[in-house]
mmCIF file of C-alpha atoms and ligand atoms in Angstrom:
data_model
loop_
_atom_site.group_PDB
_atom_site.id
_atom_site.type_symbol
_atom_site.label_atom_id
_atom_site.label_comp_id
_atom_site.label_asym_id
_atom_site.label_seq_id
_atom_site.Cartn_x
_atom_site.Cartn_y
_atom_site.Cartn_z
ATOM 1 C CA LEU A 1 131.413 161.951 135.888
ATOM 2 C CA LEU A 2 135.008 162.408 134.412
ATOM 3 C CA ARG A 3 137.301 159.634 135.129
ATOM 4 C CA VAL A 4 141.194 160.608 135.684
ATOM 5 C CA LEU A 5 144.254 158.525 135.919
ATOM 6 C CA VAL A 6 147.226 160.262 136.950
ATOM 7 C CA VAL A 7 150.099 158.265 136.138
ATOM 8 C CA GLY A 8 153.388 158.876 138.579
ATOM 9 C CA GLY A 9 153.740 158.520 142.481
ATOM 10 C CA GLY A 10 155.675 161.941 143.602
ATOM 11 C CA ALA A 11 154.389 165.042 144.832
ATOM 12 C CA ARG A 12 153.842 166.587 141.542
ATOM 13 C CA GLU A 13 151.422 163.954 140.677
ATOM 14 C CA HIS A 14 149.649 164.212 144.361
ATOM 15 C CA ALA A 15 149.398 167.976 143.463
ATOM 16 C CA LEU A 16 148.033 166.938 139.976
ATOM 17 C CA ALA A 17 145.252 164.287 141.579
ATOM 18 C CA TRP A 18 144.469 166.897 144.264
ATOM 19 C CA ARG A 19 143.835 169.928 141.967
ATOM 20 C CA LEU A 20 141.693 167.498 139.648
ATOM 21 C CA GLY A 21 139.895 166.070 142.732
ATOM 22 C CA ARG A 22 138.699 169.792 143.182
ATOM 23 C CA ASP A 23 136.693 169.763 140.205
ATOM 24 C CA PRO A 24 133.107 168.950 140.461
ATOM 25 C CA GLY A 25 132.249 165.515 138.932
ATOM 26 C CA VAL A 26 135.616 164.261 138.728
ATOM 27 C CA ARG A 27 137.169 161.106 140.291
ATOM 28 C CA VAL A 28 140.844 160.289 140.210
ATOM 29 C CA TRP A 29 142.905 157.175 140.083
ATOM 30 C CA ALA A 30 146.631 157.324 140.511
ATOM 31 C CA ALA A 31 149.406 154.779 139.175
ATOM 32 C CA PRO A 32 150.981 153.733 141.152
ATOM 33 C CA GLY A 33 150.206 156.979 143.445
ATOM 34 C CA ASN A 34 151.152 156.763 147.296
ATOM 35 C CA ASP A 35 149.807 156.111 150.636
ATOM 36 C CA GLY A 36 149.273 160.094 151.145
ATOM 37 C CA MET A 37 147.205 160.412 147.946
ATOM 38 C CA ARG A 38 144.548 158.524 149.316
ATOM 39 C CA PRO A 39 142.102 161.274 150.195
ATOM 40 C CA VAL A 40 142.303 162.542 146.542
ATOM 41 C CA ALA A 41 142.843 159.502 144.438
ATOM 42 C CA GLN A 42 142.683 155.882 144.397
ATOM 43 C CA PRO A 43 146.096 154.474 144.373
ATOM 44 C CA CYS A 44 146.749 151.549 142.120
ATOM 45 C CA PRO A 45 149.543 148.844 142.085
ATOM 46 C CA VAL A 46 150.879 149.667 138.514
ATOM 47 C CA ARG A 47 153.983 151.034 137.930
ATOM 48 C CA ALA A 48 154.191 154.546 135.773
ATOM 49 C CA ASP A 49 156.348 152.586 132.672
ATOM 50 C CA ASP A 50 153.956 149.614 132.537
ATOM 51 C CA ALA A 51 152.250 150.336 129.479
ATOM 52 C CA ASP A 52 150.171 147.376 129.364
ATOM 53 C CA GLY A 53 149.097 147.437 133.015
ATOM 54 C CA LEU A 54 148.080 151.009 132.493
ATOM 55 C CA ALA A 55 146.023 150.287 129.451
ATOM 56 C CA ALA A 56 144.407 147.167 131.324
ATOM 57 C CA LEU A 57 143.497 150.005 134.403
ATOM 58 C CA VAL A 58 142.346 152.530 131.836
ATOM 59 C CA ALA A 59 139.866 149.906 130.242
ATOM 60 C CA ARG A 60 138.886 148.302 133.760
ATOM 61 C CA GLU A 61 137.836 151.565 135.495
ATOM 62 C CA GLY A 62 136.869 153.215 132.152
ATOM 63 C CA ILE A 63 139.008 156.184 132.505
ATOM 64 C CA ASP A 64 138.425 159.397 130.444
ATOM 65 C CA LEU A 65 141.652 160.959 130.554
ATOM 66 C CA VAL A 66 145.211 159.836 131.670
ATOM 67 C CA VAL A 67 147.898 162.684 132.737
ATOM 68 C CA VAL A 68 151.094 161.553 132.823
ATOM 69 C CA GLY A 69 153.254 163.256 135.459
ATOM 70 C CA PRO A 70 156.902 162.506 135.195
ATOM 71 C CA GLU A 71 159.332 162.214 132.374
ATOM 72 C CA ALA A 72 160.920 158.842 132.034
ATOM 73 C CA PRO A 73 157.719 156.975 130.962
ATOM 74 C CA LEU A 74 156.860 159.983 128.719
ATOM 75 C CA VAL A 75 160.388 159.534 126.953
ATOM 76 C CA ALA A 76 159.943 155.732 126.910
ATOM 77 C CA GLY A 77 156.466 156.105 124.806
ATOM 78 C CA VAL A 78 154.213 155.173 127.540
ATOM 79 C CA ALA A 79 151.926 158.260 125.961
ATOM 80 C CA ASP A 80 152.042 156.383 122.461
ATOM 81 C CA ALA A 81 151.262 152.914 123.646
ATOM 82 C CA LEU A 82 148.114 154.246 125.680
ATOM 83 C CA ARG A 83 146.951 156.129 122.673
ATOM 84 C CA ALA A 84 147.600 152.815 120.230
ATOM 85 C CA ARG A 85 144.941 151.399 122.712
ATOM 86 C CA GLY A 86 142.544 154.038 122.266
ATOM 87 C CA ALA A 87 143.293 155.994 125.703
ATOM 88 C CA THR A 88 143.351 159.851 125.915
ATOM 89 C CA VAL A 89 146.307 161.098 127.210
ATOM 90 C CA LEU A 90 147.697 164.517 128.170
ATOM 91 C CA GLY A 91 151.094 163.811 127.803
ATOM 92 C CA PRO A 92 153.652 163.724 124.913
ATOM 93 C CA GLY A 93 154.649 161.115 122.547
ATOM 94 C CA ALA A 94 158.350 159.693 122.831
ATOM 95 C CA ASP A 95 158.889 161.728 119.685
ATOM 96 C CA ALA A 96 157.967 165.117 121.175
ATOM 97 C CA ALA A 97 159.392 164.110 124.626
ATOM 98 C CA ALA A 98 162.848 163.725 123.104
ATOM 99 C CA ILE A 99 162.740 167.656 123.847
ATOM 100 C CA GLU A 100 163.791 166.526 127.344
ATOM 101 C CA GLY A 101 165.044 163.149 126.638
ATOM 102 C CA SER A 102 167.943 164.580 124.666
ATOM 103 C CA LYS A 103 169.555 167.458 125.525
ATOM 104 C CA GLY A 104 171.764 167.581 122.351
ATOM 105 C CA TRP A 105 168.530 166.929 120.284
ATOM 106 C CA ALA A 106 166.687 169.834 121.866
ATOM 107 C CA ARG A 107 169.789 172.230 121.483
ATOM 108 C CA ALA A 108 169.740 171.344 117.523
ATOM 109 C CA PHE A 109 165.906 171.966 117.840
ATOM 110 C CA CYS A 110 166.262 175.466 119.556
ATOM 111 C CA ALA A 111 169.196 176.885 116.842
ATOM 112 C CA ARG A 112 166.705 175.276 113.810
ATOM 113 C CA HIS A 113 163.708 177.341 115.037
ATOM 114 C CA GLY A 114 165.397 180.568 116.358
ATOM 115 C CA ILE A 115 164.650 179.867 120.119
ATOM 116 C CA PRO A 116 167.203 182.082 122.076
ATOM 117 C CA ALA A 117 169.493 179.408 124.092
ATOM 118 C CA PRO A 118 173.338 179.773 125.345
ATOM 119 C CA ARG A 119 176.042 178.668 122.737
ATOM 120 C CA HIS A 120 176.437 174.876 122.822
ATOM 121 C CA ARG A 121 178.347 171.895 121.562
ATOM 122 C CA VAL A 122 177.852 168.332 122.029
ATOM 123 C CA ALA A 123 180.475 165.957 122.601
ATOM 124 C CA ARG A 124 179.876 162.603 121.072
ATOM 125 C CA ASP A 125 182.935 160.511 122.902
ATOM 126 C CA PRO A 126 184.812 160.579 125.994
ATOM 127 C CA VAL A 127 187.976 162.097 123.940
ATOM 128 C CA GLU A 128 185.726 164.539 122.367
ATOM 129 C CA ALA A 129 184.454 165.599 125.690
ATOM 130 C CA ARG A 130 187.605 165.852 127.508
ATOM 131 C CA GLY A 131 188.772 168.153 124.536
ATOM 132 C CA VAL A 132 185.705 170.646 124.718
ATOM 133 C CA ALA A 133 186.253 170.644 128.694
ATOM 134 C CA ALA A 134 189.698 171.539 128.204
ATOM 135 C CA SER A 135 189.065 174.672 126.186
ATOM 136 C CA TRP A 136 185.480 175.934 126.615
ATOM 137 C CA PRO A 137 185.519 179.343 128.406
ATOM 138 C CA LEU A 138 184.911 178.842 132.312
ATOM 139 C CA PRO A 139 183.005 178.579 133.938
ATOM 140 C CA VAL A 140 180.980 175.951 131.842
ATOM 141 C CA VAL A 141 177.839 173.936 131.898
ATOM 142 C CA CYS A 142 178.386 170.242 131.229
ATOM 143 C CA LYS A 143 175.260 168.317 130.886
ATOM 144 C CA ALA A 144 174.260 164.603 130.266
ATOM 145 C CA ASP A 145 172.317 164.056 126.998
ATOM 146 C CA GLY A 146 170.079 161.940 128.737
ATOM 147 C CA LEU A 147 167.518 162.044 131.445
ATOM 148 C CA MET A 148 169.037 162.253 135.006
ATOM 149 C CA ALA A 149 166.144 163.438 137.117
ATOM 150 C CA GLY A 150 167.789 166.783 137.549
ATOM 151 C CA LYS A 151 171.026 165.777 138.734
ATOM 152 C CA GLY A 152 172.789 165.647 135.464
ATOM 153 C CA VAL A 153 174.012 169.080 135.206
ATOM 154 C CA VAL A 154 177.515 170.252 136.783
ATOM 155 C CA VAL A 155 178.346 174.123 136.426
ATOM 156 C CA ALA A 156 182.218 173.886 136.248
ATOM 157 C CA ALA A 157 183.939 176.912 137.526
ATOM 158 C CA ASP A 158 187.593 175.688 136.849
ATOM 159 C CA ARG A 159 189.437 173.514 134.406
ATOM 160 C CA ARG A 160 189.749 170.617 136.580
ATOM 161 C CA GLU A 161 186.525 170.355 137.779
ATOM 162 C CA ALA A 162 185.190 170.896 133.936
ATOM 163 C CA VAL A 163 187.256 167.784 132.851
ATOM 164 C CA ALA A 164 186.374 165.597 135.511
ATOM 165 C CA ALA A 165 182.599 166.254 134.872
ATOM 166 C CA ALA A 166 182.717 165.863 131.134
ATOM 167 C CA GLU A 167 184.651 162.389 131.865
ATOM 168 C CA ALA A 168 182.170 161.217 134.472
ATOM 169 C CA LEU A 169 179.411 162.177 132.126
ATOM 170 C CA ALA A 170 180.776 160.673 128.978
ATOM 171 C CA ARG A 171 180.623 157.405 130.646
ATOM 172 C CA ARG A 172 177.031 157.637 130.028
ATOM 173 C CA GLY A 173 176.733 159.032 126.724
ATOM 174 C CA PRO A 174 177.045 162.378 124.865
ATOM 175 C CA VAL A 175 177.602 165.379 126.762
ATOM 176 C CA VAL A 176 176.437 168.887 126.080
ATOM 177 C CA PHE A 177 178.602 172.067 126.735
ATOM 178 C CA GLU A 178 176.838 175.456 127.252
ATOM 179 C CA GLU A 179 177.904 178.794 128.028
ATOM 180 C CA PHE A 180 176.773 179.623 131.510
ATOM 181 C CA LEU A 181 174.614 182.316 131.672
ATOM 182 C CA GLU A 182 173.859 184.797 134.372
ATOM 183 C CA GLY A 183 170.457 186.110 135.783
ATOM 184 C CA ARG A 184 167.444 184.572 137.222
ATOM 185 C CA GLU A 185 165.908 181.400 136.803
ATOM 186 C CA LEU A 186 162.373 180.715 135.670
ATOM 187 C CA SER A 187 160.172 178.075 135.113
ATOM 188 C CA ALA A 188 157.359 178.634 132.642
ATOM 189 C CA PHE A 189 154.375 176.280 131.577
ATOM 190 C CA ALA A 190 152.248 175.981 128.554
ATOM 191 C CA LEU A 191 149.261 173.813 128.067
ATOM 192 C CA VAL A 192 149.528 172.241 124.669
ATOM 193 C CA ASP A 193 147.161 170.444 122.240
ATOM 194 C CA GLY A 194 149.610 169.324 119.470
ATOM 195 C CA ARG A 195 148.932 172.477 117.511
ATOM 196 C CA ARG A 196 147.860 175.414 119.983
ATOM 197 C CA PHE A 197 148.834 176.326 123.315
ATOM 198 C CA VAL A 198 147.974 178.763 126.051
ATOM 199 C CA ALA A 199 150.546 179.711 128.800
ATOM 200 C CA TYR A 200 149.930 177.835 132.029
ATOM 201 C CA GLY A 201 151.952 179.917 134.411
ATOM 202 C CA MET A 202 155.158 180.565 136.067
ATOM 203 C CA ALA A 203 157.135 179.486 139.118
ATOM 204 C CA ARG A 204 160.609 179.701 140.176
ATOM 205 C CA ASP A 205 162.242 176.643 141.665
ATOM 206 C CA HIS A 206 165.174 176.300 143.863
ATOM 207 C CA LYS A 207 167.590 173.398 142.507
ATOM 208 C CA ARG A 208 170.463 173.050 144.762
ATOM 209 C CA LEU A 209 170.349 171.369 147.857
ATOM 210 C CA ARG A 210 171.537 174.122 150.348
ATOM 211 C CA ASP A 211 170.701 177.519 151.085
ATOM 212 C CA GLY A 212 171.940 180.240 148.907
ATOM 213 C CA ASP A 213 171.916 178.269 145.987
ATOM 214 C CA ARG A 214 174.985 176.226 147.248
ATOM 215 C CA GLY A 215 175.310 172.104 147.383
ATOM 216 C CA PRO A 216 174.603 169.536 144.814
ATOM 217 C CA MET A 217 171.958 169.899 141.876
ATOM 218 C CA THR A 218 168.933 168.248 143.114
ATOM 219 C CA GLY A 219 165.280 167.486 141.262
ATOM 220 C CA GLY A 220 164.217 170.950 142.967
ATOM 221 C CA MET A 221 164.111 171.728 146.784
ATOM 222 C CA GLY A 222 161.314 174.292 146.794
ATOM 223 C CA ALA A 223 159.263 176.798 144.440
ATOM 224 C CA TYR A 224 157.009 179.706 144.467
ATOM 225 C CA ALA A 225 154.354 181.294 142.374
ATOM 226 C CA PRO A 226 153.794 184.045 141.243
ATOM 227 C CA VAL A 227 157.277 185.216 140.474
ATOM 228 C CA PRO A 228 156.844 188.993 140.677
ATOM 229 C CA ASP A 229 160.216 189.994 139.015
ATOM 230 C CA VAL A 230 159.012 189.119 135.463
ATOM 231 C CA GLY A 231 158.001 192.346 133.390
ATOM 232 C CA PRO A 232 155.741 192.582 130.258
ATOM 233 C CA THR A 233 158.668 192.416 127.869
ATOM 234 C CA GLU A 234 159.926 189.232 129.330
ATOM 235 C CA VAL A 235 156.492 187.993 129.248
ATOM 236 C CA GLN A 236 156.173 188.706 125.636
ATOM 237 C CA ALA A 237 159.670 186.948 124.934
ATOM 238 C CA ILE A 238 158.438 183.750 127.034
ATOM 239 C CA GLU A 239 155.220 183.395 124.966
ATOM 240 C CA ASP A 240 157.206 183.811 121.856
ATOM 241 C CA ILE A 241 159.489 181.513 122.819
ATOM 242 C CA LEU A 242 156.704 178.591 123.773
ATOM 243 C CA ASP A 243 155.163 179.668 120.373
ATOM 244 C CA ARG A 244 158.356 178.810 118.095
ATOM 245 C CA ALA A 245 158.616 175.591 120.251
ATOM 246 C CA VAL A 246 154.890 174.174 119.925
ATOM 247 C CA ALA A 247 155.326 175.420 115.955
ATOM 248 C CA GLY A 248 158.506 173.824 115.834
ATOM 249 C CA LEU A 249 157.681 170.546 117.160
ATOM 250 C CA ARG A 250 154.540 170.559 114.672
ATOM 251 C CA ALA A 251 156.843 171.373 111.986
ATOM 252 C CA ASP A 252 159.486 168.658 112.749
ATOM 253 C CA GLY A 253 156.430 166.137 112.712
ATOM 254 C CA ARG A 254 156.527 165.531 116.448
ATOM 255 C CA PRO A 255 153.476 167.515 117.621
ATOM 256 C CA PHE A 256 153.432 167.938 121.455
ATOM 257 C CA VAL A 257 150.334 167.242 123.773
ATOM 258 C CA GLY A 258 150.345 168.048 127.232
ATOM 259 C CA PHE A 259 152.404 170.338 129.845
ATOM 260 C CA LEU A 260 155.524 171.991 128.079
ATOM 261 C CA PHE A 261 158.049 173.643 130.723
ATOM 262 C CA ALA A 262 160.540 176.009 129.718
ATOM 263 C CA GLY A 263 163.444 176.357 132.028
ATOM 264 C CA LEU A 264 164.739 179.917 131.146
ATOM 265 C CA MET A 265 167.291 182.123 132.429
ATOM 266 C CA LEU A 266 166.261 185.778 132.338
ATOM 267 C CA THR A 267 169.335 187.637 131.312
ATOM 268 C CA PRO A 268 169.845 191.313 130.516
ATOM 269 C CA ALA A 269 169.538 190.517 126.744
ATOM 270 C CA GLY A 270 166.038 188.519 127.406
ATOM 271 C CA PRO A 271 164.928 184.997 128.309
ATOM 272 C CA ARG A 272 167.027 182.246 127.092
ATOM 273 C CA VAL A 273 166.083 178.700 127.061
ATOM 274 C CA LEU A 274 168.065 176.335 129.637
ATOM 275 C CA GLU A 275 166.546 173.317 128.973
ATOM 276 C CA PHE A 276 162.854 172.390 127.575
ATOM 277 C CA ASN A 277 161.025 169.399 129.595
ATOM 278 C CA CYS A 278 158.142 167.497 128.479
ATOM 279 C CA ARG A 279 156.035 167.940 131.718
ATOM 280 C CA PHE A 280 154.743 169.633 134.805
ATOM 281 C CA GLY A 281 157.602 170.861 137.081
ATOM 282 C CA ASP A 282 158.284 169.325 140.553
ATOM 283 C CA PRO A 283 158.106 171.344 142.827
ATOM 284 C CA GLU A 284 156.802 173.837 140.509
ATOM 285 C CA ALA A 285 153.260 171.896 140.321
ATOM 286 C CA GLN A 286 153.099 171.984 144.126
ATOM 287 C CA ALA A 287 153.127 175.799 144.030
ATOM 288 C CA LEU A 288 151.134 176.634 140.882
ATOM 289 C CA LEU A 289 148.267 174.106 140.932
ATOM 290 C CA PRO A 290 146.817 175.530 143.951
ATOM 291 C CA LEU A 291 146.732 179.076 142.620
ATOM 292 C CA LEU A 292 144.703 177.664 139.344
ATOM 293 C CA ASP A 293 141.192 178.901 139.351
ATOM 294 C CA GLY A 294 137.921 177.280 138.104
ATOM 295 C CA PRO A 295 137.658 173.343 136.718
ATOM 296 C CA VAL A 296 140.616 172.204 135.255
ATOM 297 C CA ALA A 297 139.857 168.802 133.899
ATOM 298 C CA GLU A 298 137.589 169.506 131.028
ATOM 299 C CA VAL A 299 140.242 171.710 129.502
ATOM 300 C CA TRP A 300 143.059 169.318 129.967
ATOM 301 C CA TRP A 301 140.856 166.578 128.653
ATOM 302 C CA ALA A 302 140.211 168.835 125.575
ATOM 303 C CA ALA A 303 143.837 169.667 125.176
ATOM 304 C CA ALA A 304 144.491 165.788 125.013
ATOM 305 C CA ARG A 305 141.986 165.447 122.227
ATOM 306 C CA GLY A 306 143.686 168.138 120.383
ATOM 307 C CA ALA A 307 140.926 170.537 121.036
ATOM 308 C CA LEU A 308 141.949 173.420 123.361
ATOM 309 C CA PRO A 309 139.186 176.106 123.204
ATOM 310 C CA ALA A 310 140.369 178.952 121.143
ATOM 311 C CA GLY A 311 140.822 181.944 123.112
ATOM 312 C CA TRP A 312 140.618 180.170 126.374
ATOM 313 C CA ARG A 313 142.847 181.605 129.359
ATOM 314 C CA PRO A 314 143.539 180.001 132.758
ATOM 315 C CA SER A 315 142.481 182.128 135.571
ATOM 316 C CA TRP A 316 144.534 182.530 138.677
ATOM 317 C CA ARG A 317 143.679 183.206 142.190
ATOM 318 C CA SER A 318 145.131 186.157 143.762
ATOM 319 C CA GLY A 319 147.717 185.276 146.242
ATOM 320 C CA ALA A 320 151.006 183.297 146.312
ATOM 321 C CA ALA A 321 152.239 179.994 147.131
ATOM 322 C CA VAL A 322 155.224 178.849 148.540
ATOM 323 C CA GLY A 323 156.345 174.920 148.529
ATOM 324 C CA VAL A 324 159.352 173.615 150.647
ATOM 325 C CA VAL A 325 160.737 170.360 149.802
ATOM 326 C CA LEU A 326 161.702 167.739 153.045
ATOM 327 C CA ALA A 327 164.267 165.694 151.690
ATOM 328 C CA ALA A 328 165.807 162.300 153.231
ATOM 329 C CA PRO A 329 169.070 162.252 154.882
ATOM 330 C CA GLY A 330 171.730 161.299 152.256
ATOM 331 C CA TYR A 331 169.819 163.016 149.308
ATOM 332 C CA PRO A 332 170.734 163.347 146.585
ATOM 333 C CA GLU A 333 173.486 160.874 146.535
ATOM 334 C CA ALA A 334 172.120 158.260 148.635
ATOM 335 C CA PRO A 335 168.790 158.876 150.358
ATOM 336 C CA GLU A 336 168.333 156.911 153.518
ATOM 337 C CA PRO A 337 164.528 155.583 153.492
ATOM 338 C CA GLY A 338 162.696 154.278 156.593
ATOM 339 C CA GLN A 339 162.469 157.244 159.028
ATOM 340 C CA VAL A 340 159.391 158.177 161.179
ATOM 341 C CA ILE A 341 158.164 161.332 160.184
ATOM 342 C CA SER A 342 156.301 163.195 162.869
ATOM 343 C CA GLY A 343 154.012 165.955 162.694
ATOM 344 C CA LEU A 344 151.713 164.573 159.664
ATOM 345 C CA ALA A 345 147.828 163.384 160.370
ATOM 346 C CA GLU A 346 146.559 160.307 159.809
ATOM 347 C CA ASP A 347 145.278 160.888 156.276
ATOM 348 C CA GLY A 348 148.917 162.422 155.743
ATOM 349 C CA GLY A 349 147.506 166.209 155.880
ATOM 350 C CA CYS A 350 149.242 168.883 157.967
ATOM 351 C CA PRO A 351 147.254 171.677 159.481
ATOM 352 C CA GLY A 352 147.480 175.223 158.016
ATOM 353 C CA ALA A 353 149.615 174.133 154.617
ATOM 354 C CA LEU A 354 149.136 171.291 152.056
ATOM 355 C CA ALA A 355 151.037 168.435 152.143
ATOM 356 C CA PHE A 356 151.741 166.867 149.051
ATOM 357 C CA HIS A 357 153.282 163.455 149.273
ATOM 358 C CA ALA A 358 156.255 161.913 147.160
ATOM 359 C CA ALA A 359 158.229 159.072 149.079
ATOM 360 C CA THR A 360 156.395 158.155 151.985
ATOM 361 C CA ARG A 361 154.817 155.074 153.228
ATOM 362 C CA ARG A 362 151.847 154.426 155.795
ATOM 363 C CA GLU A 363 153.091 151.661 158.045
ATOM 364 C CA GLY A 364 151.651 150.248 161.066
ATOM 365 C CA GLY A 365 150.158 153.104 162.105
ATOM 366 C CA ALA A 366 153.115 155.643 161.112
ATOM 367 C CA TRP A 367 154.319 157.723 158.166
ATOM 368 C CA ARG A 368 157.552 156.810 156.993
ATOM 369 C CA THR A 369 160.059 158.038 154.550
ATOM 370 C CA ALA A 370 160.631 155.897 151.282
ATOM 371 C CA GLY A 371 162.904 157.787 149.403
ATOM 372 C CA GLY A 372 165.015 160.918 148.338
ATOM 373 C CA ARG A 373 162.288 163.939 148.056
ATOM 374 C CA VAL A 374 159.910 163.034 150.842
ATOM 375 C CA LEU A 375 157.143 165.559 151.128
ATOM 376 C CA THR A 376 156.551 169.139 149.683
ATOM 377 C CA LEU A 377 154.796 171.388 152.225
ATOM 378 C CA VAL A 378 152.801 174.245 150.638
ATOM 379 C CA GLY A 379 151.815 177.320 152.497
ATOM 380 C CA GLN A 380 149.545 179.464 150.778
ATOM 381 C CA GLY A 381 148.824 183.456 151.394
ATOM 382 C CA ALA A 382 147.647 186.854 150.205
ATOM 383 C CA ASP A 383 151.368 187.734 149.051
ATOM 384 C CA LEU A 384 154.859 185.775 148.877
ATOM 385 C CA ALA A 385 155.448 186.767 152.641
ATOM 386 C CA GLU A 386 152.444 185.188 154.116
ATOM 387 C CA ALA A 387 152.695 181.898 152.025
ATOM 388 C CA ARG A 388 156.213 181.676 153.153
ATOM 389 C CA ALA A 389 155.454 182.011 156.698
ATOM 390 C CA ARG A 390 152.726 179.463 156.515
ATOM 391 C CA ALA A 391 155.115 176.990 154.756
ATOM 392 C CA TYR A 392 157.853 177.280 157.277
ATOM 393 C CA ALA A 393 155.480 177.023 160.062
ATOM 394 C CA ALA A 394 154.445 173.612 158.365
ATOM 395 C CA VAL A 395 158.341 172.748 157.923
ATOM 396 C CA ALA A 396 158.532 173.321 161.582
ATOM 397 C CA ALA A 397 155.728 170.920 162.251
ATOM 398 C CA VAL A 398 156.798 168.152 160.519
ATOM 399 C CA THR A 399 160.049 166.226 160.470
ATOM 400 C CA PHE A 400 161.954 163.310 160.586
ATOM 401 C CA PRO A 401 165.291 162.160 161.536
ATOM 402 C CA GLY A 402 167.978 163.758 159.118
ATOM 403 C CA CYS A 403 165.521 165.861 157.274
ATOM 404 C CA GLN A 404 167.130 168.324 154.966
ATOM 405 C CA TRP A 405 165.259 171.469 153.602
ATOM 406 C CA ARG A 406 166.258 174.960 152.539
ATOM 407 C CA THR A 407 165.490 177.953 154.745
ATOM 408 C CA ASP A 408 165.601 180.409 151.965
ATOM 409 C CA ILE A 409 162.779 179.519 149.854
ATOM 410 C CA ALA A 410 160.873 182.568 148.387
ATOM 411 C CA ALA A 411 163.426 184.444 150.794
ATOM 412 C CA PRO A 412 163.473 188.306 150.429
ATOM 413 C CA GLU A 413 166.954 188.760 151.054
ATOM 414 C CA ARG A 414 167.553 186.532 147.791
ATOM 415 C CA GLY A 415 166.090 189.183 145.919
ATOM 416 C CA THR A 416 162.404 188.039 145.760
ATOM 417 C CA PRO A 417 160.300 190.826 146.381
ATOM 418 C CA ALA A 418 157.781 189.774 148.945
HETATM 419 N N1 LIG B 1 161.765 171.475 138.985
HETATM 420 C C1 LIG B 1 162.742 171.248 138.076
HETATM 421 C C2 LIG B 1 161.744 170.061 137.022
HETATM 422 O O1 LIG B 1 160.795 169.407 137.596
HETATM 423 O O2 LIG B 1 162.580 169.430 136.289
#
């Protein structure tokens, strides 16, 4: 029996726990988890950034493997703290997690290791930020240097917007300015053991709140896999990017263990790295993990111990998965919690689809919303069209007052070959 602790409490962590729980001989705990995860994991009242609490839980339950879902505890060093106490952890230490934790550091890293990325400049203070915003060719991408839960990016189309974004972001620290790239976005994943890596799937996320990629940036409103519009030359270029990143982190003395996530723009000149993340994507994990075939826990455990089996490759089920996020009213600025959710079974499930819970609570015999991104409903099918139809059938059945969702996840009219 392999005993696995998933750290985090969102829909990505629910998907990780659900996928682990499908392996024979695996038992799963989650810290803190959420009520919707109960059918697959035992939630434990320990925060994701409470290294002492997590270490005590690992010791008490005899946990063999810790899988850390979210970026914030990784950037804060939770994997280092747990490893120092003897735990086996799938997740990078703080040094390697800087690839997500500091956008400025990550840009310099790309330049140093020949990783194709947009032209950029880091402004270290508000005066410099205003100066760059006033002169950078439009449109310009302005990013906070640190973690912003996917909401720290502004694509400014005019000068006034660029300067306003720069001023707002500069209040929080350095600002990274980047050349705006046109193309198709893609999230590519690697499972990394510090030295070796294996490509671990690709998915496409939809980051803006509203249909047609309009409205504010969010953590992600939906995702689908597989992504049919990626050709063999692009696949090769993406593997080369992952290879350079893994080797570069090792050469910099920051070996990466865990899921490395390259956020890419597929441009006519080839893939360019928009960002690296130090963990699985949310909602990409919810779409990708149901397609992953065979047992997963043993190979994750091997990677966490620096011993990814040479030549091993993941196998993927045929077919497709489409995940649609239901978000609370007011998300992303000021989500209103406490709405009653209708259409979920008592155990949190939903007929005909997978319901991965994020911000939900079971209270007085009802499911209630408890934060911004509430649930991801995932439809599976023989192809994207069938998976999409099943996801949206679930969306029609599960709802709450003020629920926000996009109607165009994996929509063929948006250029997604179905
Ligand atoms: N879906 C994008 C992210 O996880 O950062």
